[in-house]
mmCIF file of C-alpha atoms and ligand atoms in Angstrom:
data_model
loop_
_atom_site.group_PDB
_atom_site.id
_atom_site.type_symbol
_atom_site.label_atom_id
_atom_site.label_comp_id
_atom_site.label_asym_id
_atom_site.label_seq_id
_atom_site.Cartn_x
_atom_site.Cartn_y
_atom_site.Cartn_z
ATOM 1 C CA UNK A 1 -202.702 -102.508 86.071
ATOM 2 C CA UNK A 2 -204.238 -99.095 86.292
ATOM 3 C CA UNK A 3 -204.233 -96.771 83.199
ATOM 4 C CA UNK A 4 -204.297 -93.068 83.267
ATOM 5 C CA UNK A 5 -205.202 -90.639 80.445
ATOM 6 C CA UNK A 6 -203.734 -87.395 80.375
ATOM 7 C CA UNK A 7 -205.380 -84.906 78.191
ATOM 8 C CA UNK A 8 -202.788 -82.324 77.803
ATOM 9 C CA UNK A 9 -200.563 -85.134 76.366
ATOM 10 C CA UNK A 10 -198.339 -82.707 74.297
ATOM 11 C CA UNK A 11 -197.053 -80.895 77.669
ATOM 12 C CA UNK A 12 -196.453 -84.167 79.544
ATOM 13 C CA UNK A 13 -194.793 -85.640 76.477
ATOM 14 C CA UNK A 14 -192.534 -82.415 76.065
ATOM 15 C CA UNK A 15 -191.758 -82.711 79.624
ATOM 16 C CA UNK A 16 -190.185 -86.297 79.055
ATOM 17 C CA UNK A 17 -188.230 -85.023 76.052
ATOM 18 C CA UNK A 18 -190.721 -86.418 73.292
ATOM 19 C CA UNK A 19 -191.567 -83.643 70.368
ATOM 20 C CA UNK A 20 -194.585 -83.336 68.484
ATOM 21 C CA UNK A 21 -195.642 -81.258 65.681
ATOM 22 C CA UNK A 22 -198.457 -81.149 63.075
ATOM 23 C CA UNK A 23 -197.807 -80.664 59.444
ATOM 24 C CA UNK A 24 -200.027 -79.721 56.648
ATOM 25 C CA UNK A 25 -199.294 -80.482 53.170
ATOM 26 C CA UNK A 26 -198.511 -77.703 50.577
ATOM 27 C CA UNK A 27 -200.482 -79.936 47.801
ATOM 28 C CA UNK A 28 -202.582 -83.109 48.178
ATOM 29 C CA UNK A 29 -200.757 -86.246 48.132
ATOM 30 C CA UNK A 30 -201.951 -89.869 48.435
ATOM 31 C CA UNK A 31 -200.578 -93.397 49.230
ATOM 32 C CA UNK A 32 -198.945 -94.773 46.190
ATOM 33 C CA UNK A 33 -197.490 -91.141 45.195
ATOM 34 C CA UNK A 34 -193.707 -91.417 44.494
ATOM 35 C CA UNK A 35 -191.452 -90.398 47.465
ATOM 36 C CA UNK A 36 -190.328 -87.285 45.953
ATOM 37 C CA UNK A 37 -193.850 -86.159 45.558
ATOM 38 C CA UNK A 38 -194.603 -86.879 48.952
ATOM 39 C CA UNK A 39 -191.187 -85.172 50.186
ATOM 40 C CA UNK A 40 -192.222 -82.026 47.956
ATOM 41 C CA UNK A 41 -195.490 -81.803 49.581
ATOM 42 C CA UNK A 42 -193.786 -81.131 53.187
ATOM 43 C CA UNK A 43 -190.546 -79.792 51.735
ATOM 44 C CA UNK A 44 -190.653 -76.521 54.054
ATOM 45 C CA UNK A 45 -191.222 -78.632 57.146
ATOM 46 C CA UNK A 46 -188.551 -81.377 56.199
ATOM 47 C CA UNK A 47 -186.019 -78.998 55.429
ATOM 48 C CA UNK A 48 -186.563 -77.090 58.715
ATOM 49 C CA UNK A 49 -186.321 -80.144 60.574
ATOM 50 C CA UNK A 50 -183.270 -81.430 58.937
ATOM 51 C CA UNK A 51 -181.493 -77.851 59.474
ATOM 52 C CA UNK A 52 -182.633 -77.774 63.091
ATOM 53 C CA UNK A 53 -181.852 -81.319 63.908
ATOM 54 C CA UNK A 54 -178.758 -82.095 61.673
ATOM 55 C CA UNK A 55 -180.387 -85.347 60.140
ATOM 56 C CA UNK A 56 -178.339 -86.808 57.237
ATOM 57 C CA UNK A 57 -181.023 -88.633 55.342
ATOM 58 C CA UNK A 58 -184.717 -88.976 54.876
ATOM 59 C CA UNK A 59 -186.766 -91.447 53.378
ATOM 60 C CA UNK A 60 -190.395 -92.306 52.691
ATOM 61 C CA UNK A 61 -191.495 -95.716 53.847
ATOM 62 C CA UNK A 62 -195.267 -97.120 52.899
ATOM 63 C CA UNK A 63 -197.035 -100.082 54.136
ATOM 64 C CA UNK A 64 -200.427 -101.412 52.866
ATOM 65 C CA UNK A 65 -202.739 -103.784 54.662
ATOM 66 C CA UNK A 66 -202.068 -106.524 52.136
ATOM 67 C CA UNK A 67 -198.294 -106.462 52.383
ATOM 68 C CA UNK A 68 -197.075 -110.168 52.188
ATOM 69 C CA UNK A 69 -194.585 -109.394 55.168
ATOM 70 C CA UNK A 70 -196.984 -107.527 57.364
ATOM 71 C CA UNK A 71 -196.671 -109.991 60.320
ATOM 72 C CA UNK A 72 -192.945 -110.040 60.484
ATOM 73 C CA UNK A 73 -192.851 -106.181 59.653
ATOM 74 C CA UNK A 74 -195.283 -105.824 62.617
ATOM 75 C CA UNK A 75 -193.305 -108.007 64.729
ATOM 76 C CA UNK A 76 -190.126 -106.327 64.293
ATOM 77 C CA UNK A 77 -190.665 -103.484 67.039
ATOM 78 C CA UNK A 78 -193.499 -104.790 69.231
ATOM 79 C CA UNK A 79 -191.235 -105.411 72.145
ATOM 80 C CA UNK A 80 -189.540 -102.935 74.358
ATOM 81 C CA UNK A 81 -186.443 -101.435 72.882
ATOM 82 C CA UNK A 82 -184.562 -98.335 72.235
ATOM 83 C CA UNK A 83 -182.307 -96.485 69.805
ATOM 84 C CA UNK A 84 -178.948 -94.639 69.921
ATOM 85 C CA UNK A 85 -180.612 -91.730 67.880
ATOM 86 C CA UNK A 86 -183.797 -90.214 67.992
ATOM 87 C CA UNK A 87 -186.669 -91.908 66.321
ATOM 88 C CA UNK A 88 -188.295 -89.307 64.159
ATOM 89 C CA UNK A 89 -191.391 -90.030 62.011
ATOM 90 C CA UNK A 90 -193.716 -87.945 60.177
ATOM 91 C CA UNK A 91 -197.213 -89.652 59.412
ATOM 92 C CA UNK A 92 -198.402 -88.641 55.550
ATOM 93 C CA UNK A 93 -201.260 -91.288 55.828
ATOM 94 C CA UNK A 94 -202.602 -94.008 57.886
ATOM 95 C CA UNK A 95 -201.523 -94.416 61.294
ATOM 96 C CA UNK A 96 -199.510 -96.541 63.973
ATOM 97 C CA UNK A 97 -199.264 -96.715 67.743
ATOM 98 C CA UNK A 98 -195.959 -95.597 69.719
ATOM 99 C CA UNK A 99 -195.928 -96.809 73.201
ATOM 100 C CA UNK A 100 -193.403 -94.864 75.232
ATOM 101 C CA UNK A 101 -191.777 -96.131 78.719
ATOM 102 C CA UNK A 102 -190.168 -93.209 80.687
ATOM 103 C CA UNK A 103 -189.878 -92.275 84.252
ATOM 104 C CA UNK A 104 -191.871 -95.562 85.273
ATOM 105 C CA UNK A 105 -194.876 -94.659 83.212
ATOM 106 C CA UNK A 106 -196.260 -95.975 79.914
ATOM 107 C CA UNK A 107 -197.567 -93.304 77.451
ATOM 108 C CA UNK A 108 -199.382 -94.244 74.164
ATOM 109 C CA UNK A 109 -199.262 -91.782 71.300
ATOM 110 C CA UNK A 110 -201.538 -92.722 68.406
ATOM 111 C CA UNK A 111 -200.006 -91.129 65.391
ATOM 112 C CA UNK A 112 -202.133 -90.403 62.570
ATOM 113 C CA UNK A 113 -202.075 -88.379 58.980
ATOM 114 C CA UNK A 114 -200.395 -85.032 59.963
ATOM 115 C CA UNK A 115 -198.685 -85.796 63.102
ATOM 116 C CA UNK A 116 -194.761 -85.711 63.525
ATOM 117 C CA UNK A 117 -193.223 -87.540 66.470
ATOM 118 C CA UNK A 118 -189.758 -87.589 67.882
ATOM 119 C CA UNK A 119 -188.782 -90.042 70.246
ATOM 120 C CA UNK A 120 -185.409 -89.224 72.018
ATOM 121 C CA UNK A 121 -182.541 -91.571 71.734
ATOM 122 C CA UNK A 122 -182.293 -93.980 74.706
ATOM 123 C CA UNK A 123 -185.898 -93.824 75.550
ATOM 124 C CA UNK A 124 -187.802 -97.360 75.719
ATOM 125 C CA UNK A 125 -190.861 -97.651 73.679
ATOM 126 C CA UNK A 126 -192.610 -100.142 71.294
ATOM 127 C CA UNK A 127 -194.275 -99.593 67.969
ATOM 128 C CA UNK A 128 -197.370 -101.221 66.913
ATOM 129 C CA UNK A 129 -198.516 -101.075 63.165
ATOM 130 C CA UNK A 130 -201.471 -103.359 63.762
ATOM 131 C CA UNK A 131 -202.513 -106.356 62.079
ATOM 132 C CA UNK A 132 -203.792 -104.683 58.689
ATOM 133 C CA UNK A 133 -201.047 -101.962 58.824
ATOM 134 C CA UNK A 134 -201.645 -98.845 56.514
ATOM 135 C CA UNK A 135 -199.229 -95.900 56.868
ATOM 136 C CA UNK A 136 -196.998 -93.708 54.565
ATOM 137 C CA UNK A 137 -194.395 -92.224 56.665
ATOM 138 C CA UNK A 138 -191.287 -89.983 56.161
ATOM 139 C CA UNK A 139 -188.344 -91.136 58.309
ATOM 140 C CA UNK A 140 -185.462 -88.829 59.552
ATOM 141 C CA UNK A 141 -181.991 -90.347 60.103
ATOM 142 C CA UNK A 142 -178.794 -89.061 61.818
ATOM 143 C CA UNK A 143 -176.427 -92.047 61.275
ATOM 144 C CA UNK A 144 -176.819 -94.763 58.802
ATOM 145 C CA UNK A 145 -176.559 -97.485 61.616
ATOM 146 C CA UNK A 146 -178.040 -95.396 64.331
ATOM 147 C CA UNK A 147 -181.690 -96.762 64.018
ATOM 148 C CA UNK A 148 -180.973 -100.246 65.294
ATOM 149 C CA UNK A 149 -183.335 -101.787 67.856
ATOM 150 C CA UNK A 150 -181.730 -102.545 71.268
ATOM 151 C CA UNK A 151 -184.100 -104.723 72.893
ATOM 152 C CA UNK A 152 -184.429 -104.593 76.682
ATOM 153 C CA UNK A 153 -185.439 -108.394 77.037
ATOM 154 C CA UNK A 154 -188.569 -107.409 79.221
ATOM 155 C CA UNK A 155 -192.162 -108.575 78.469
ATOM 156 C CA UNK A 156 -193.846 -104.983 79.426
ATOM 157 C CA UNK A 157 -195.031 -104.384 75.791
ATOM 158 C CA UNK A 158 -197.156 -107.872 76.006
ATOM 159 C CA UNK A 159 -199.076 -106.435 79.032
ATOM 160 C CA UNK A 160 -200.322 -103.396 77.334
ATOM 161 C CA UNK A 161 -203.065 -103.238 74.627
ATOM 162 C CA UNK A 162 -202.213 -103.968 70.825
ATOM 163 C CA UNK A 163 -202.977 -101.514 68.136
ATOM 164 C CA UNK A 164 -206.030 -103.352 66.629
ATOM 165 C CA UNK A 165 -207.403 -100.595 64.302
ATOM 166 C CA UNK A 166 -206.989 -102.816 61.079
ATOM 167 C CA UNK A 167 -209.531 -105.485 62.540
ATOM 168 C CA UNK A 168 -212.333 -102.686 62.807
ATOM 169 C CA UNK A 169 -212.513 -102.503 59.104
HETATM 170 FE FE1 LIG B 1 -188.222 -97.838 67.766
#
């Protein structure tokens, strides 16, 4: 297997329909803050994105490294799948690794605090939160049941590196 690093990643991702943004909080927030406080800190960007893209709901999800269901939660989207709506996530804190499989290429996108990623509907991908997951993310949804994983049944995700950042701590 050969791996290619592309340094103008945003342009390459835009070419395949993946949208990235960087947001800054209007006031400081930290993991453990209530969802309303987290949304308030990013209100202008959240409202803009909702207006631009027609999202019908927005929520905040948090996971800490000692979460009792972390293994099951990690396993859920580790295999190649797609959704029938865009998968749009803003990382308030922590990190996670999206791997996108498009046009015969595999693109790893490490999302960290301040990063918004929008993976277009139908694009095959997988998501690894790592063995000691730690993130707070704002999620955007169009349909209540749109963000269901449709698994392709391939083993491609198992042939690429997993996200092991948690083990370095
Ligand atoms: Fe997904």
